[in-house]
Every structure is written in structure tokens, then in C-alpha cells.
Amino acid sequence: MHRLRRLLPDAQGFTPQLISSLRRGYSGADLRADLTAGLTVAIVALPLAMALAIASGTTPERGLHTAIVAGFLISALGGSKVQIGGPTAAFIPVVFNVIERFGFEGLVLCTLLAGLILIAAGLLRVGALLRYMPQPVITGFTAGIAVSIFSSQVKDALGLDIEHLPGEFAERWQAYYAHLPTWQPAAAALCVGGLIVLAVLKRYRPGWPAFLMVVIGGSLLAFALPVPTIGSVFGELPAALPSFAIPQIPFERTFELLPAALTIAFLAGVESLLSAVVADGMTGGRHRSNAELVAQGVANAASALIAGLPATGALARTATNIRAGARSPVAGMAHALFLLAFMLLLAPLMVYVPLAVLAAILLVVAWNMSEIHRFKQLMRAPIGDRVVLLVTFGLTVAFDLTIAIEVGVVMAAFLFMHRMSESVSMRSASENDDDDEPDMRQRLPDGVEMFRFNGPLLFAVANRLDQVLDPMREAPKVFILRMRRVPLIDASGVTALEEFLNRCQKLGTAVILAGLSGQPRQILHQMDFGRHPNLLGMVSSFDEALEMARAALSLERAVGQIGS
């Protein structure tokens, strides 16, 4: 019986955050805050859901149906309090290629298989393993997806008359060049105008619903301009509830479609957990990764049963939800219900939305998704990380996301093994070091804490920094991170250090890195790590770190006395 209990999943790790929120008490004020946040996110999600569906090679109502059904289930069953789910830009190249090669029925099977894979991954507690994805691989395929999205929107942005848009990158641009004489000045003007308005609103009125405002303004202008609209290309939108039915699924092609299904499951899992981690940083909460994966699986399986699209947690919409004051998963469920109301009431008006305006929205999404600052930073990382980044990026753009992820992960694994072999020889050179930590700890003044990191700070161990502050009842004023026994650091390790400093900054804790030498010091300087506002300094010894910490405490006390 005891062995059976160990095999069964712990219910606490799979309890939806909705149940936990209701158990802690849910007031009328909480409901009002969640409804306001849900309405705000629904306004942002409405044009996005249609634009993402069109860019994926299908009809706009499928995007709305996915946002309604999958979005509701992700919030109701998920492991994050404020996660917003639905179709996302990351799926565009995968969905487009699957539809082009296997038809929409093939996509339905892929989405169903991805849902089952995610449920199995959650039950088997694979959620924690996804944290080990190397940063160059994530940034590489994310930037590659952004380029693919940009490439897919040139047709609608310029109003080109192309009956069938190729899925391959090179062939697509050849088609653009061949059909360039068919461009429509009115469509191009609408797209450029939309981009300008979106940029101005982001700069001066970031709280306004920019996407919706651009859609409304563009639709009004479309009455006077000869530009393609949703109605002229796709016909009327159905103003009806999504109907659950068993679609025609080509199960005989399961093994042929399995690689694409694994890619969809991987993207859904990684993107949802990354979004949940960012949400934790914004709210101070902690998500349940395995419960989140199970919810993503259920949502994708349900989306397949309504002939919808793949879905996952959407980072931008989740951040909007948090800023709008969401307090529980009820906000995400309300966002889905508001979307349903919009679809039932506004479907006759949505047909007037110009495709050029939706293209402008997706161009902005692609720009935000590209993470150019992160890409530039990783290009100053060690040569191995740069190669993984560029290969993953290039394969995503030129070939296929599935191939890019497979090759990128394998390359990162070999790079990791190579670095680990190097670290063994480096560690053996310092085996005679005395363990003087007890004496050092006695010298720490009040308000100062110390932690020693042993071994290489690489992508497979970088997440251990997340656990440093958890056992502490009270955050210290200064935190000394001893890194004398860190022989190597890579780009993921630098990212983990940045996130650790960000977390300490929110707690009011300054950080000192002590004992840095050799490759770690060189990489941190190379990647401009020393500019972080919460880093007091990088020193060579513990004595220097202790002197710096005492000076910081003295300065804080002096400032406090002046203020009092």
C-alpha cells in the first residue's frame, strides 16, 4: 500500500489554483477585481485571437473558439492564479505547416495528441524538467518564430494578390517578389498607420487598449478604402456557441503526425511554464508546474474536439491580467466568457476588420516576441552558446521548428557534457581548499547572509539559485554569494543570476559576488552583468565582500538617521 501511494500523484501538487483561491476565501471585492481584469484582457484578446488564427492559415472564428474554450479550462484547472490561456504567436509556423501538409484534420489530430502528451507529462511530473531548457535554444527558436511571423504578414500588410501562400521561408519570399506589382497602396497605408498608432500609444498611453482601438479605427476607414477585410476573404462569422463534436480525425496518420504533435506539446509546456514563472515574479506567488501541464493538456484536447487551434499560456495577456488587478483564476474564466459575449454580439461587425490592420497587430507581436536585447546579450556569451543560438534560430526560420528544437537541444547537451568534463579537471586542481565556512559565518554582521555555490553554474543546475532564499524567514539586507568554487558559467547561468538579483531587489536585499575568477569573471564582464542595479560589486575575496557589506549597512543606517 505504501509503494502504491508513492506511485500515485500527490493531490496537493495537482490541485487547481481556483480551488485553493476559493478555500482561502473569496469576497465580493475579489469578484469585482477579477471581472474588471477579465474584461480588460478580453478586449486585448479579441483582435489577437482572430489575427493569430488567420496567420495560422485558418478562419478567424477558430481563434475565438480556442480562446473561449481553452482559455476557460486553462484558468479553471491550471496551477497558476493569474495565467491567461489561448492561441499564441509561437504556434503560427507549426500550425501553418501542419495545415499545409496534412490539412486541418491533421491539425486536429496533432492538437489532440499534444493534449494527451501534456496530460501524461503533468502526471509524470515532467514540469520540473522543462526548467532545464537551455536559454540559447529558447531564445533561438523564439526569435526564429518572430521572423516567421513577420514573413507571414507581408502579404496582408501590402495587400498582395497571392492565392496560395507557400509555407517555406524562401519560397514565400519568392512569391512576394513575383506578386509585388499587385500591392495595394491603401492596404499598405492602413498597416503603416496602424503601426504608428500602436507605437505612439505604447509610448504615451500604455494603459489604453491599443489593439482594439486600431481595429476599430481601421474598420471605420475600411468603409472608404478598397482593402481586403475578414468578410471579403472569409465570409460571415458565425454568431454561435462553439459546438463540441468528434471531428473527422485521420488516426491512421498518427505516427506521421507525432513529431508535429510533440513540437506543439513542447511549445505549450515551455511557454505556459515560462509565463507562469514571470507571473510569479510579478505577483510574488508560486505556480504548480505539473497541475499547469495537466490543465494545458485538457484544454488542448477540448480545443481539438471543437475543431480549434493549439493553446497555451500567453505571457503578454497574463501580464495584462496582473496589471489590471486580477486576484484569482476567476479573472481568466471571466475573460473567456467576455470573449464569448463579444463573439455572439459583435460577429456581424467583425467582418469589416481589414486584414492589413490585423497584420499590423501581428507585426508588433513579432517585434515584442523577438527579444532582440536578449539575442544581443547571448551573442556576447561563450562561443558554444552562440553557435547553439544561431543554429536554432537559422533552422527555425529556414526549415522547421521541430528540427530546430531537436538539433538545438542535442547541441546544448553535447556542449554541456564538454563543459562538465572541463570542470572536473578544474575542480581537481582545487581539492586541497580548506572548508573555512563556519569561521566566515561567525564573522557575518546582523542583516548579512552568505551562500556558497559549488561547481559549474550551467543550464542544468542554474535553477538551484531559486531555492536559496526559500528557507529564510526574513530577507537579509545584504547577500554574499561566494563563487570561488564556480569554475564555469554559461548564458543560462548568467540569466539565473540576473533573475536571482531581480528577486533579491524586490525583497530589498543587495547582492555581492565574492571569489570570482577566471572564466566566470570574464563572461560576467563580457555580458555587462556588472551594470545590474542590485549588484553592490564583484570582489575577489570574502574579506572584501565583508568590508563592502559593512559599508552598505553603515550607509543605510546613516541615511535612516538623517531621515528620522
mmCIF file of C-alpha atoms in Angstrom, residues 217-549:
data_model
loop_
_atom_site.group_PDB
_atom_site.id
_atom_site.type_symbol
_atom_site.label_atom_id
_atom_site.label_comp_id
_atom_site.label_asym_id
_atom_site.label_seq_id
_atom_site.Cartn_x
_atom_site.Cartn_y
_atom_site.Cartn_z
ATOM 1 C CA GLY A 217 -10.244 52.833 -36.371
ATOM 2 C CA GLY A 218 -9.094 50.648 -39.249
ATOM 3 C CA SER A 219 -12.573 49.165 -39.676
ATOM 4 C CA LEU A 220 -14.094 52.637 -39.966
ATOM 5 C CA LEU A 221 -11.531 53.597 -42.604
ATOM 6 C CA ALA A 222 -12.161 50.348 -44.496
ATOM 7 C CA PHE A 223 -15.632 51.591 -45.448
ATOM 8 C CA ALA A 224 -13.968 54.196 -47.667
ATOM 9 C CA LEU A 225 -10.933 52.172 -48.827
ATOM 10 C CA PRO A 226 -10.765 49.199 -51.212
ATOM 11 C CA VAL A 227 -8.904 46.812 -48.886
ATOM 12 C CA PRO A 228 -9.413 43.095 -48.088
ATOM 13 C CA THR A 229 -11.421 42.525 -44.895
ATOM 14 C CA ILE A 230 -12.383 39.470 -42.854
ATOM 15 C CA GLY A 231 -15.772 39.450 -44.563
ATOM 16 C CA SER A 232 -14.440 39.751 -48.123
ATOM 17 C CA VAL A 233 -11.937 36.909 -47.619
ATOM 18 C CA PHE A 234 -13.611 34.547 -45.117
ATOM 19 C CA GLY A 235 -17.297 35.471 -45.343
ATOM 20 C CA GLU A 236 -19.651 35.885 -42.390
ATOM 21 C CA LEU A 237 -18.520 34.943 -38.883
ATOM 22 C CA PRO A 238 -20.858 32.514 -37.106
ATOM 23 C CA ALA A 239 -22.511 34.170 -34.101
ATOM 24 C CA ALA A 240 -22.979 30.901 -32.238
ATOM 25 C CA LEU A 241 -21.540 28.912 -29.379
ATOM 26 C CA PRO A 242 -18.638 26.562 -30.215
ATOM 27 C CA SER A 243 -20.140 23.102 -30.688
ATOM 28 C CA PHE A 244 -18.471 20.008 -29.245
ATOM 29 C CA ALA A 245 -18.295 17.195 -31.783
ATOM 30 C CA ILE A 246 -15.938 14.411 -32.754
ATOM 31 C CA PRO A 247 -14.287 15.775 -35.909
ATOM 32 C CA GLN A 248 -13.058 13.590 -38.744
ATOM 33 C CA ILE A 249 -9.638 12.618 -37.418
ATOM 34 C CA PRO A 250 -7.157 10.653 -39.599
ATOM 35 C CA PHE A 251 -5.953 8.313 -36.838
ATOM 36 C CA GLU A 252 -4.132 6.189 -39.444
ATOM 37 C CA ARG A 253 -1.626 9.061 -39.763
ATOM 38 C CA THR A 254 -0.841 9.185 -36.042
ATOM 39 C CA PHE A 255 2.815 8.168 -36.343
ATOM 40 C CA GLU A 256 3.321 10.529 -39.285
ATOM 41 C CA LEU A 257 1.936 13.439 -37.263
ATOM 42 C CA LEU A 258 3.608 12.508 -33.960
ATOM 43 C CA PRO A 259 6.701 14.766 -34.419
ATOM 44 C CA ALA A 260 4.465 17.799 -35.017
ATOM 45 C CA ALA A 261 2.308 16.835 -32.006
ATOM 46 C CA LEU A 262 5.426 16.593 -29.822
ATOM 47 C CA THR A 263 6.506 20.048 -31.018
ATOM 48 C CA ILE A 264 3.096 21.518 -30.161
ATOM 49 C CA ALA A 265 3.165 19.836 -26.736
ATOM 50 C CA PHE A 266 6.701 21.085 -26.109
ATOM 51 C CA LEU A 267 5.828 24.654 -27.098
ATOM 52 C CA ALA A 268 2.659 24.610 -24.999
ATOM 53 C CA GLY A 269 4.512 23.276 -21.972
ATOM 54 C CA VAL A 270 7.528 25.589 -22.194
ATOM 55 C CA GLU A 271 5.543 28.740 -22.998
ATOM 56 C CA SER A 272 2.940 28.141 -20.292
ATOM 57 C CA LEU A 273 5.555 27.459 -17.608
ATOM 58 C CA LEU A 274 7.667 30.455 -18.678
ATOM 59 C CA SER A 275 4.562 32.618 -18.476
ATOM 60 C CA ALA A 276 3.734 31.183 -15.051
ATOM 61 C CA VAL A 277 7.277 31.894 -13.804
ATOM 62 C CA VAL A 278 7.061 35.513 -14.994
ATOM 63 C CA ALA A 279 3.639 35.811 -13.341
ATOM 64 C CA ASP A 280 5.134 34.506 -10.077
ATOM 65 C CA GLY A 281 7.774 37.219 -10.256
ATOM 66 C CA MET A 282 5.126 39.905 -10.773
ATOM 67 C CA THR A 283 2.776 38.698 -8.034
ATOM 68 C CA GLY A 284 5.082 37.021 -5.525
ATOM 69 C CA GLY A 285 3.140 33.752 -5.869
ATOM 70 C CA ARG A 286 4.252 30.265 -6.793
ATOM 71 C CA HIS A 287 2.659 28.158 -9.509
ATOM 72 C CA ARG A 288 2.197 24.370 -9.624
ATOM 73 C CA SER A 289 4.003 23.284 -12.763
ATOM 74 C CA ASN A 290 2.541 19.797 -13.058
ATOM 75 C CA ALA A 291 -1.030 20.980 -12.473
ATOM 76 C CA GLU A 292 -0.415 23.604 -15.160
ATOM 77 C CA LEU A 293 0.706 20.950 -17.648
ATOM 78 C CA VAL A 294 -2.373 18.803 -16.967
ATOM 79 C CA ALA A 295 -4.630 21.839 -17.486
ATOM 80 C CA GLN A 296 -2.848 22.670 -20.742
ATOM 81 C CA GLY A 297 -3.404 19.086 -21.880
ATOM 82 C CA VAL A 298 -7.111 19.102 -21.052
ATOM 83 C CA ALA A 299 -7.534 22.484 -22.764
ATOM 84 C CA ASN A 300 -5.814 21.330 -25.961
ATOM 85 C CA ALA A 301 -7.820 18.099 -26.082
ATOM 86 C CA ALA A 302 -11.027 20.125 -25.666
ATOM 87 C CA SER A 303 -9.883 22.547 -28.355
ATOM 88 C CA ALA A 304 -9.427 19.617 -30.741
ATOM 89 C CA LEU A 305 -12.997 18.460 -30.041
ATOM 90 C CA ILE A 306 -14.366 21.825 -31.201
ATOM 91 C CA ALA A 307 -12.013 21.895 -34.206
ATOM 92 C CA GLY A 308 -9.966 24.654 -32.592
ATOM 93 C CA LEU A 309 -6.264 25.501 -32.511
ATOM 94 C CA PRO A 310 -3.462 24.606 -30.064
ATOM 95 C CA ALA A 311 -3.442 26.756 -26.937
ATOM 96 C CA THR A 312 -1.077 27.638 -24.127
ATOM 97 C CA GLY A 313 -0.411 30.328 -21.535
ATOM 98 C CA ALA A 314 0.002 33.751 -23.149
ATOM 99 C CA LEU A 315 2.671 35.870 -21.453
ATOM 100 C CA ALA A 316 1.512 39.287 -22.706
ATOM 101 C CA ARG A 317 -2.142 38.648 -21.839
ATOM 102 C CA THR A 318 -1.140 37.210 -18.451
ATOM 103 C CA ALA A 319 0.885 40.356 -17.684
ATOM 104 C CA THR A 320 -2.107 42.481 -18.742
ATOM 105 C CA ASN A 321 -4.299 40.438 -16.407
ATOM 106 C CA ILE A 322 -1.954 41.080 -13.485
ATOM 107 C CA ARG A 323 -1.670 44.808 -14.170
ATOM 108 C CA ALA A 324 -5.463 45.019 -14.386
ATOM 109 C CA GLY A 325 -5.722 43.745 -10.799
ATOM 110 C CA ALA A 326 -6.570 40.035 -11.162
ATOM 111 C CA ARG A 327 -6.709 38.178 -7.855
ATOM 112 C CA SER A 328 -7.613 34.609 -8.824
ATOM 113 C CA PRO A 329 -8.242 32.271 -11.797
ATOM 114 C CA VAL A 330 -11.787 33.679 -11.936
ATOM 115 C CA ALA A 331 -10.314 36.574 -13.978
ATOM 116 C CA GLY A 332 -9.157 34.173 -16.699
ATOM 117 C CA MET A 333 -12.512 32.391 -16.731
ATOM 118 C CA ALA A 334 -14.282 35.760 -16.954
ATOM 119 C CA HIS A 335 -12.031 36.733 -19.879
ATOM 120 C CA ALA A 336 -13.262 33.650 -21.781
ATOM 121 C CA LEU A 337 -16.916 34.452 -21.013
ATOM 122 C CA PHE A 338 -16.484 38.066 -22.108
ATOM 123 C CA LEU A 339 -14.954 36.833 -25.370
ATOM 124 C CA LEU A 340 -17.978 34.592 -25.866
ATOM 125 C CA ALA A 341 -20.289 37.568 -25.348
ATOM 126 C CA PHE A 342 -18.273 39.667 -27.800
ATOM 127 C CA MET A 343 -18.483 36.919 -30.418
ATOM 128 C CA LEU A 344 -22.239 36.485 -30.022
ATOM 129 C CA LEU A 345 -22.959 40.205 -30.088
ATOM 130 C CA LEU A 346 -20.307 41.637 -32.407
ATOM 131 C CA ALA A 347 -19.879 38.928 -35.071
ATOM 132 C CA PRO A 348 -21.788 40.951 -37.736
ATOM 133 C CA LEU A 349 -19.381 43.891 -37.195
ATOM 134 C CA MET A 350 -16.140 41.886 -37.142
ATOM 135 C CA VAL A 351 -16.401 41.159 -40.868
ATOM 136 C CA TYR A 352 -15.395 44.784 -41.565
ATOM 137 C CA VAL A 353 -11.981 44.437 -39.893
ATOM 138 C CA PRO A 354 -9.230 44.963 -42.531
ATOM 139 C CA LEU A 355 -6.599 42.235 -42.801
ATOM 140 C CA ALA A 356 -3.920 44.942 -43.073
ATOM 141 C CA VAL A 357 -4.773 46.138 -39.546
ATOM 142 C CA LEU A 358 -4.540 42.598 -38.158
ATOM 143 C CA ALA A 359 -1.184 42.312 -39.935
ATOM 144 C CA ALA A 360 -0.003 45.454 -38.120
ATOM 145 C CA ILE A 361 -1.001 43.895 -34.800
ATOM 146 C CA LEU A 362 0.919 40.690 -35.555
ATOM 147 C CA LEU A 363 3.982 42.652 -36.702
ATOM 148 C CA VAL A 364 4.020 44.308 -33.269
ATOM 149 C CA VAL A 365 3.584 40.892 -31.620
ATOM 150 C CA ALA A 366 6.515 39.561 -33.667
ATOM 151 C CA TRP A 367 8.698 42.503 -32.627
ATOM 152 C CA ASN A 368 7.872 42.019 -28.939
ATOM 153 C CA MET A 369 8.479 38.289 -29.262
ATOM 154 C CA SER A 370 11.902 38.683 -30.905
ATOM 155 C CA GLU A 371 13.628 39.691 -27.637
ATOM 156 C CA ILE A 372 16.366 41.495 -29.543
ATOM 157 C CA HIS A 373 18.023 42.642 -26.314
ATOM 158 C CA ARG A 374 18.303 39.026 -25.140
ATOM 159 C CA PHE A 375 19.601 37.928 -28.544
ATOM 160 C CA LYS A 376 22.294 40.628 -28.472
ATOM 161 C CA GLN A 377 23.268 39.679 -24.942
ATOM 162 C CA LEU A 378 23.614 36.000 -25.852
ATOM 163 C CA MET A 379 25.830 36.952 -28.782
ATOM 164 C CA ARG A 380 28.382 38.005 -26.133
ATOM 165 C CA ALA A 381 28.131 34.625 -24.399
ATOM 166 C CA PRO A 382 30.705 31.809 -24.774
ATOM 167 C CA ILE A 383 31.230 30.628 -28.345
ATOM 168 C CA GLY A 384 29.354 27.359 -27.777
ATOM 169 C CA ASP A 385 26.201 29.185 -26.652
ATOM 170 C CA ARG A 386 26.431 31.490 -29.659
ATOM 171 C CA VAL A 387 26.612 28.541 -32.039
ATOM 172 C CA VAL A 388 23.575 26.876 -30.420
ATOM 173 C CA LEU A 389 21.658 30.176 -30.576
ATOM 174 C CA LEU A 390 22.416 30.826 -34.255
ATOM 175 C CA VAL A 391 21.836 27.231 -35.397
ATOM 176 C CA THR A 392 18.476 27.043 -33.587
ATOM 177 C CA PHE A 393 17.466 30.433 -34.971
ATOM 178 C CA GLY A 394 18.528 29.576 -38.521
ATOM 179 C CA LEU A 395 16.812 26.174 -38.567
ATOM 180 C CA THR A 396 13.587 27.682 -37.202
ATOM 181 C CA VAL A 397 13.478 30.294 -39.946
ATOM 182 C CA ALA A 398 14.728 28.256 -42.893
ATOM 183 C CA PHE A 399 13.354 24.800 -42.191
ATOM 184 C CA ASP A 400 11.113 23.644 -39.368
ATOM 185 C CA LEU A 401 10.653 24.357 -35.671
ATOM 186 C CA THR A 402 10.662 20.633 -34.841
ATOM 187 C CA ILE A 403 14.090 20.158 -36.415
ATOM 188 C CA ALA A 404 15.382 23.352 -34.795
ATOM 189 C CA ILE A 405 14.419 22.268 -31.271
ATOM 190 C CA GLU A 406 15.774 18.747 -31.735
ATOM 191 C CA VAL A 407 19.132 19.947 -33.090
ATOM 192 C CA GLY A 408 19.399 22.791 -30.568
ATOM 193 C CA VAL A 409 18.767 20.570 -27.555
ATOM 194 C CA VAL A 410 21.199 17.894 -28.784
ATOM 195 C CA MET A 411 23.895 20.510 -29.427
ATOM 196 C CA ALA A 412 23.327 22.040 -25.984
ATOM 197 C CA ALA A 413 23.560 18.584 -24.383
ATOM 198 C CA PHE A 414 26.906 17.874 -26.062
ATOM 199 C CA LEU A 415 28.130 21.332 -25.097
ATOM 200 C CA PHE A 416 27.071 20.673 -21.508
ATOM 201 C CA MET A 417 28.922 17.352 -21.409
ATOM 202 C CA HIS A 418 32.020 19.006 -22.818
ATOM 203 C CA ARG A 419 31.908 21.736 -20.185
ATOM 204 C CA MET A 420 31.317 19.247 -17.395
ATOM 205 C CA SER A 421 34.400 17.290 -18.489
ATOM 206 C CA GLU A 422 36.375 20.534 -18.323
ATOM 207 C CA SER A 423 35.026 21.359 -14.875
ATOM 208 C CA VAL A 424 36.182 18.026 -13.432
ATOM 209 C CA SER A 425 39.810 18.798 -14.213
ATOM 210 C CA MET A 426 39.431 22.333 -12.891
ATOM 211 C CA ARG A 427 37.826 21.070 -9.690
ATOM 212 C CA SER A 428 40.579 18.561 -9.084
ATOM 213 C CA ALA A 429 43.064 21.415 -9.073
ATOM 214 C CA SER A 430 41.328 22.944 -6.022
ATOM 215 C CA GLU A 431 40.609 19.852 -3.958
ATOM 216 C CA ASN A 432 43.031 20.989 -1.257
ATOM 217 C CA ASP A 433 40.948 24.087 -0.392
ATOM 218 C CA ASP A 434 40.107 24.297 3.301
ATOM 219 C CA ASP A 435 36.448 24.480 4.239
ATOM 220 C CA ASP A 436 36.507 27.650 6.353
ATOM 221 C CA GLU A 437 32.780 28.468 6.024
ATOM 222 C CA PRO A 438 31.936 28.091 9.787
ATOM 223 C CA ASP A 439 34.550 30.739 10.660
ATOM 224 C CA MET A 440 33.285 33.023 7.917
ATOM 225 C CA ARG A 441 29.704 32.686 9.041
ATOM 226 C CA GLN A 442 30.646 33.793 12.585
ATOM 227 C CA ARG A 443 32.096 36.998 11.153
ATOM 228 C CA LEU A 444 28.856 37.986 9.411
ATOM 229 C CA PRO A 445 27.163 41.060 10.949
ATOM 230 C CA ASP A 446 23.408 41.174 11.534
ATOM 231 C CA GLY A 447 21.494 41.678 8.317
ATOM 232 C CA VAL A 448 24.052 39.847 6.152
ATOM 233 C CA GLU A 449 23.638 36.303 4.827
ATOM 234 C CA MET A 450 26.059 34.122 2.873
ATOM 235 C CA PHE A 451 25.718 31.257 0.409
ATOM 236 C CA ARG A 452 28.420 29.252 -1.379
ATOM 237 C CA PHE A 453 27.852 27.833 -4.836
ATOM 238 C CA ASN A 454 29.946 24.762 -5.706
ATOM 239 C CA GLY A 455 30.529 23.542 -9.234
ATOM 240 C CA PRO A 456 29.753 24.905 -12.680
ATOM 241 C CA LEU A 457 26.796 27.322 -12.960
ATOM 242 C CA LEU A 458 25.412 25.862 -16.203
ATOM 243 C CA PHE A 459 21.903 25.471 -17.606
ATOM 244 C CA ALA A 460 21.321 22.109 -15.904
ATOM 245 C CA VAL A 461 21.992 23.468 -12.392
ATOM 246 C CA ALA A 462 21.145 27.166 -12.748
ATOM 247 C CA ASN A 463 17.652 26.726 -11.250
ATOM 248 C CA ARG A 464 19.198 25.910 -7.836
ATOM 249 C CA LEU A 465 19.583 29.633 -7.225
ATOM 250 C CA ASP A 466 15.771 29.821 -6.965
ATOM 251 C CA GLN A 467 15.958 27.752 -3.777
ATOM 252 C CA VAL A 468 18.488 29.925 -1.935
ATOM 253 C CA LEU A 469 16.034 32.406 -0.406
ATOM 254 C CA ASP A 470 13.175 29.971 0.262
ATOM 255 C CA PRO A 471 14.340 28.682 3.725
ATOM 256 C CA MET A 472 14.943 32.192 5.095
ATOM 257 C CA ARG A 473 12.258 33.580 7.370
ATOM 258 C CA GLU A 474 13.410 37.161 6.849
ATOM 259 C CA ALA A 475 15.211 38.592 3.844
ATOM 260 C CA PRO A 476 18.712 39.914 4.728
ATOM 261 C CA LYS A 477 19.892 43.426 3.907
ATOM 262 C CA VAL A 478 22.963 42.136 2.069
ATOM 263 C CA PHE A 479 23.522 38.736 0.476
ATOM 264 C CA ILE A 480 27.070 37.490 -0.217
ATOM 265 C CA LEU A 481 27.147 34.816 -2.904
ATOM 266 C CA ARG A 482 30.501 33.019 -2.732
ATOM 267 C CA MET A 483 31.560 31.745 -6.139
ATOM 268 C CA ARG A 484 35.183 30.753 -5.545
ATOM 269 C CA ARG A 485 34.332 27.160 -6.423
ATOM 270 C CA VAL A 486 32.441 28.022 -9.605
ATOM 271 C CA PRO A 487 34.863 27.106 -12.404
ATOM 272 C CA LEU A 488 32.466 27.722 -15.320
ATOM 273 C CA ILE A 489 29.363 29.727 -16.134
ATOM 274 C CA ASP A 490 27.253 29.832 -19.303
ATOM 275 C CA ALA A 491 24.465 32.068 -20.668
ATOM 276 C CA SER A 492 21.751 30.241 -18.709
ATOM 277 C CA GLY A 493 23.804 30.664 -15.543
ATOM 278 C CA VAL A 494 24.078 34.412 -16.166
ATOM 279 C CA THR A 495 20.306 34.561 -16.752
ATOM 280 C CA ALA A 496 19.735 32.679 -13.474
ATOM 281 C CA LEU A 497 21.983 35.143 -11.637
ATOM 282 C CA GLU A 498 20.032 38.060 -13.140
ATOM 283 C CA GLU A 499 16.721 36.550 -12.022
ATOM 284 C CA PHE A 500 18.192 35.919 -8.549
ATOM 285 C CA LEU A 501 19.275 39.576 -8.309
ATOM 286 C CA ASN A 502 15.836 40.708 -9.519
ATOM 287 C CA ARG A 503 14.160 38.633 -6.814
ATOM 288 C CA CYS A 504 16.529 39.975 -4.158
ATOM 289 C CA GLN A 505 15.835 43.524 -5.346
ATOM 290 C CA LYS A 506 12.106 43.050 -4.735
ATOM 291 C CA LEU A 507 12.916 41.855 -1.206
ATOM 292 C CA GLY A 508 15.204 44.836 -0.547
ATOM 293 C CA THR A 509 18.335 42.675 -0.490
ATOM 294 C CA ALA A 510 21.558 43.859 -2.146
ATOM 295 C CA VAL A 511 23.919 41.212 -3.554
ATOM 296 C CA ILE A 512 27.717 40.859 -3.589
ATOM 297 C CA LEU A 513 29.511 38.235 -5.680
ATOM 298 C CA ALA A 514 32.699 37.070 -3.990
ATOM 299 C CA GLY A 515 35.603 34.936 -5.152
ATOM 300 C CA LEU A 516 35.009 35.308 -8.883
ATOM 301 C CA SER A 517 37.977 34.424 -11.061
ATOM 302 C CA GLY A 518 38.881 33.069 -14.461
ATOM 303 C CA GLN A 519 36.111 32.196 -16.902
ATOM 304 C CA PRO A 520 33.097 33.252 -14.716
ATOM 305 C CA ARG A 521 34.506 36.758 -14.153
ATOM 306 C CA GLN A 522 35.356 37.113 -17.839
ATOM 307 C CA ILE A 523 31.869 36.023 -19.009
ATOM 308 C CA LEU A 524 30.045 38.260 -16.499
ATOM 309 C CA HIS A 525 32.080 41.292 -17.625
ATOM 310 C CA GLN A 526 31.618 40.293 -21.252
ATOM 311 C CA MET A 527 27.814 40.171 -20.843
ATOM 312 C CA ASP A 528 27.677 43.502 -18.902
ATOM 313 C CA PHE A 529 26.430 41.799 -15.757
ATOM 314 C CA GLY A 530 28.150 44.377 -13.545
ATOM 315 C CA ARG A 531 25.568 47.023 -14.583
ATOM 316 C CA HIS A 532 22.738 45.352 -12.673
ATOM 317 C CA PRO A 533 21.304 47.954 -10.249
ATOM 318 C CA ASN A 534 21.046 45.477 -7.356
ATOM 319 C CA LEU A 535 24.673 44.283 -7.581
ATOM 320 C CA LEU A 536 26.879 46.008 -4.991
ATOM 321 C CA GLY A 537 30.016 44.609 -6.570
ATOM 322 C CA MET A 538 32.077 41.640 -7.746
ATOM 323 C CA VAL A 539 35.107 41.165 -5.480
ATOM 324 C CA SER A 540 37.931 38.653 -5.337
ATOM 325 C CA SER A 541 37.731 37.551 -1.701
ATOM 326 C CA PHE A 542 35.334 37.068 1.177
ATOM 327 C CA ASP A 543 37.139 39.745 3.230
ATOM 328 C CA GLU A 544 36.490 42.350 0.524
ATOM 329 C CA ALA A 545 32.837 41.260 0.345
ATOM 330 C CA LEU A 546 32.502 41.543 4.132
ATOM 331 C CA GLU A 547 34.000 45.048 4.108
ATOM 332 C CA MET A 548 31.637 46.083 1.291
ATOM 333 C CA ALA A 549 28.615 44.654 3.160
#
